[in-house]
PDB file of C-alpha atoms in Angstrom:
ATOM      1  CA  MET A   1      15.850 -31.599  27.479  1.00 40.00           C
ATOM      2  CA  LYS A   2      12.026 -30.326  26.091  1.00 39.00           C
ATOM      3  CA  ARG A   3      12.569 -28.301  22.531  1.00 37.00           C
ATOM      4  CA  THR A   4      10.411 -25.575  22.183  1.00 40.00           C
ATOM      5  CA  ASN A   5       8.984 -24.043  18.700  1.00 43.00           C
ATOM      6  CA  PRO A   6      10.033 -20.350  18.205  1.00 49.00           C
ATOM      7  CA  LEU A   7       6.698 -19.954  16.534  1.00 48.00           C
ATOM      8  CA  SER A   8       3.318 -20.522  18.023  1.00 48.00           C
ATOM      9  CA  PRO A   9       1.163 -22.002  16.267  1.00 47.00           C
ATOM     10  CA  LEU A  10      -0.418 -19.001  14.745  1.00 46.00           C
ATOM     11  CA  SER A  11       2.402 -17.504  14.003  1.00 51.00           C
ATOM     12  CA  LEU A  12       3.573 -20.637  12.044  1.00 47.00           C
ATOM     13  CA  SER A  13      -0.038 -20.808  10.263  1.00 48.00           C
ATOM     14  CA  LEU A  14       0.512 -17.323   9.370  1.00 51.00           C
ATOM     15  CA  VAL A  15       4.093 -17.887   7.807  1.00 50.00           C
ATOM     16  CA  LEU A  16       2.882 -20.547   6.032  1.00 49.00           C
ATOM     17  CA  LEU A  17      -0.537 -19.241   4.662  1.00 49.00           C
ATOM     18  CA  THR A  18       1.658 -16.365   3.891  1.00 47.00           C
ATOM     19  CA  GLY A  19       3.411 -18.335   1.457  1.00 46.00           C
ATOM     20  CA  CYS A  20       0.420 -19.282  -0.632  1.00 47.00           C
ATOM     21  CA  VAL A  21      -0.472 -15.762  -1.680  1.00 51.00           C
ATOM     22  CA  THR A  22       3.328 -14.467  -2.149  1.00 50.00           C
ATOM     23  CA  THR A  23       5.493 -15.739  -5.353  1.00 64.00           C
ATOM     24  CA  GLY A  24       9.120 -14.691  -4.004  1.00 85.00           C
ATOM     25  CA  GLN A  25      11.253 -16.323  -1.887  1.00 92.00           C
ATOM     26  CA  HIS A  26      11.040 -17.605   1.368  1.00 96.00           C
ATOM     27  CA  VAL A  27      13.981 -16.073   3.356  1.00 94.00           C
ATOM     28  CA  THR A  28      15.144 -16.414   6.682  1.00 94.00           C
ATOM     29  CA  ASP A  29      18.691 -14.793   8.631  1.00 93.00           C
ATOM     30  CA  TRP A  30      18.977 -13.236  11.939  1.00 94.00           C
ATOM     31  CA  GLY A  31      20.406  -9.688  12.490  1.00 94.00           C
ATOM     32  CA  GLU A  32      19.554  -8.196   8.925  1.00 95.00           C
ATOM     33  CA  ILE A  33      17.633  -9.696   5.865  1.00 97.00           C
ATOM     34  CA  THR A  34      17.723  -8.597   2.003  1.00 97.00           C
ATOM     35  CA  LEU A  35      14.255  -9.081   0.859  1.00 97.00           C
ATOM     36  CA  ALA A  36      12.976  -8.247  -2.948  1.00 97.00           C
ATOM     37  CA  PRO A  37       9.087  -7.684  -4.204  1.00 97.00           C
ATOM     38  CA  GLY A  38       7.278 -10.862  -3.188  1.00 97.00           C
ATOM     39  CA  ASP A  39       9.630 -12.297  -0.417  1.00 97.00           C
ATOM     40  CA  THR A  40       8.313 -13.263   2.889  1.00 97.00           C
ATOM     41  CA  GLY A  41      11.112 -13.379   5.412  1.00 97.00           C
ATOM     42  CA  VAL A  42      11.303 -14.252   9.050  1.00 96.00           C
ATOM     43  CA  CYS A  43      14.154 -12.421  10.991  1.00 95.00           C
ATOM     44  CA  HIS A  44      15.043 -13.780  14.288  1.00 93.00           C
ATOM     45  CA  SER A  45      16.221 -10.723  16.150  1.00 94.00           C
ATOM     46  CA  ASN A  46      14.544  -7.538  16.782  1.00 94.00           C
ATOM     47  CA  PRO A  47      15.526  -4.799  16.225  1.00 94.00           C
ATOM     48  CA  CYS A  48      16.034  -6.599  12.392  1.00 96.00           C
ATOM     49  CA  ARG A  49      17.955  -4.820   9.234  1.00 97.00           C
ATOM     50  CA  VAL A  50      16.305  -4.691   6.361  1.00 97.00           C
ATOM     51  CA  PHE A  51      17.513  -4.412   3.377  1.00 98.00           C
ATOM     52  CA  PHE A  52      15.241  -4.717   0.003  1.00 97.00           C
ATOM     53  CA  GLU A  53      16.009  -4.791  -3.532  1.00 97.00           C
ATOM     54  CA  MET A  54      14.201  -2.186  -5.711  1.00 97.00           C
ATOM     55  CA  PRO A  55      12.254  -3.048  -8.856  1.00 96.00           C
ATOM     56  CA  PRO A  56      13.984  -1.710 -12.357  1.00 94.00           C
ATOM     57  CA  GLY A  57      13.379   1.241 -13.849  1.00 90.00           C
ATOM     58  CA  GLN A  58      14.507   4.493 -14.569  1.00 88.00           C
ATOM     59  CA  GLU A  59      12.981   5.990 -11.938  1.00 91.00           C
ATOM     60  CA  THR A  60      12.675   6.108  -8.172  1.00 95.00           C
ATOM     61  CA  TYR A  61      10.000   4.178  -6.523  1.00 96.00           C
ATOM     62  CA  ARG A  62       8.468   4.842  -2.756  1.00 97.00           C
ATOM     63  CA  LEU A  63       8.285   2.155   0.154  1.00 97.00           C
ATOM     64  CA  ARG A  64       5.404   1.753   2.258  1.00 97.00           C
ATOM     65  CA  GLY A  65       5.553  -0.137   5.490  1.00 95.00           C
ATOM     66  CA  THR A  66       1.831  -1.588   7.113  1.00 94.00           C
ATOM     67  CA  ALA A  67       1.251   1.901   9.082  1.00 89.00           C
ATOM     68  CA  PHE A  68       4.057   3.956   7.833  1.00 93.00           C
ATOM     69  CA  PRO A  69       6.024   5.307   5.152  1.00 96.00           C
ATOM     70  CA  ILE A  70       9.167   3.836   4.897  1.00 96.00           C
ATOM     71  CA  GLY A  71      11.241   6.091   2.192  1.00 96.00           C
ATOM     72  CA  GLU A  72      11.932   6.786  -1.474  1.00 97.00           C
ATOM     73  CA  TYR A  73      15.050   4.652  -3.636  1.00 97.00           C
ATOM     74  CA  PRO A  74      16.579   4.548  -6.867  1.00 96.00           C
ATOM     75  CA  ALA A  75      14.924   1.611  -9.193  1.00 96.00           C
ATOM     76  CA  GLY A  76      17.134  -1.460  -9.692  1.00 95.00           C
ATOM     77  CA  LYS A  77      19.538  -0.841  -6.459  1.00 96.00           C
ATOM     78  CA  THR A  78      19.162  -2.513  -3.091  1.00 97.00           C
ATOM     79  CA  ALA A  79      18.489  -0.091  -0.498  1.00 96.00           C
ATOM     80  CA  MET A  80      18.946  -0.537   3.516  1.00 97.00           C
ATOM     81  CA  ILE A  81      15.629   0.621   4.219  1.00 97.00           C
ATOM     82  CA  GLY A  82      15.865   0.658   7.980  1.00 95.00           C
ATOM     83  CA  SER A  83      15.627  -1.707  11.540  1.00 95.00           C
ATOM     84  CA  PHE A  84      12.582  -3.400  11.951  1.00 95.00           C
ATOM     85  CA  PHE A  85      10.996  -3.727  15.603  1.00 94.00           C
ATOM     86  CA  GLU A  86       7.786  -5.381  14.005  1.00 94.00           C
ATOM     87  CA  SER A  87       6.658  -7.048  11.556  1.00 95.00           C
ATOM     88  CA  SER A  88       5.414  -5.366   8.600  1.00 96.00           C
ATOM     89  CA  VAL A  89       4.086  -5.579   4.672  1.00 97.00           C
ATOM     90  CA  ILE A  90       6.469  -3.315   2.662  1.00 97.00           C
ATOM     91  CA  GLN A  91       4.570  -2.269  -0.566  1.00 97.00           C
ATOM     92  CA  VAL A  92       6.417  -0.862  -3.568  1.00 97.00           C
ATOM     93  CA  VAL A  93       4.370   2.269  -4.411  1.00 95.00           C
ATOM     94  CA  GLY A  94       2.929   2.478  -7.702  1.00 89.00           C
ATOM     95  CA  ALA A  95       5.032  -0.592  -9.176  1.00 93.00           C
ATOM     96  CA  ASP A  96       3.029  -3.534 -10.578  1.00 93.00           C
ATOM     97  CA  VAL A  97       4.968  -6.014  -8.325  1.00 96.00           C
ATOM     98  CA  PRO A  98       4.012  -8.000  -4.826  1.00 97.00           C
ATOM     99  CA  LYS A  99       4.163  -7.171  -1.787  1.00 97.00           C
ATOM    100  CA  THR A 100       6.722  -8.221   0.818  1.00 98.00           C
ATOM    101  CA  TYR A 101       6.088  -9.920   3.864  1.00 98.00           C
ATOM    102  CA  ILE A 102       8.345  -9.721   6.839  1.00 97.00           C
ATOM    103  CA  TYR A 103       7.872 -11.247   9.952  1.00 96.00           C
ATOM    104  CA  VAL A 104      10.037 -10.357  12.957  1.00 95.00           C
ATOM    105  CA  PRO A 105       9.738 -11.384  16.597  1.00 91.00           C
ATOM    106  CA  ASN A 106       8.394  -9.126  19.628  1.00 86.00           C
ATOM    107  CA  ALA A 107      10.147  -8.687  22.849  1.00 70.00           C
ATOM    108  CA  SER A 108       9.232 -12.198  23.956  1.00 65.00           C
ATOM    109  CA  GLY A 109      11.139 -13.504  20.911  1.00 55.00           C
ATOM    110  CA  GLU A 110       8.033 -14.740  19.652  1.00 59.00           C
ATOM    111  CA  VAL A 111       7.659 -14.143  16.028  1.00 54.00           C
ATOM    112  CA  GLU A 112       3.897 -11.461  15.638  1.00 56.00           C
TER     113      GLU A 112
END
């Protein structure tokens, strides 16, 4: 039986290169994933429910995805920020924290 890699060579290269520019953990899971600033996450389901550990502070922070606003959440809490149907970069607007990267498979099962 031939085994196939669920990641295309291009997708695998992107995941590995991204690991070079992030400062957090590499997280992988199916169904849901919990990320923090600087993490790189690979979710093996579509959609993928995403939880995000907000940076510490006394205020609320706005989160922004690659091309869309995600919402405002209180500092220091873990927020359920929604179900993602595609890969995205998550940025905490106004906070000096690294971006977070999440990779979600497309409808064919290949991670984008």
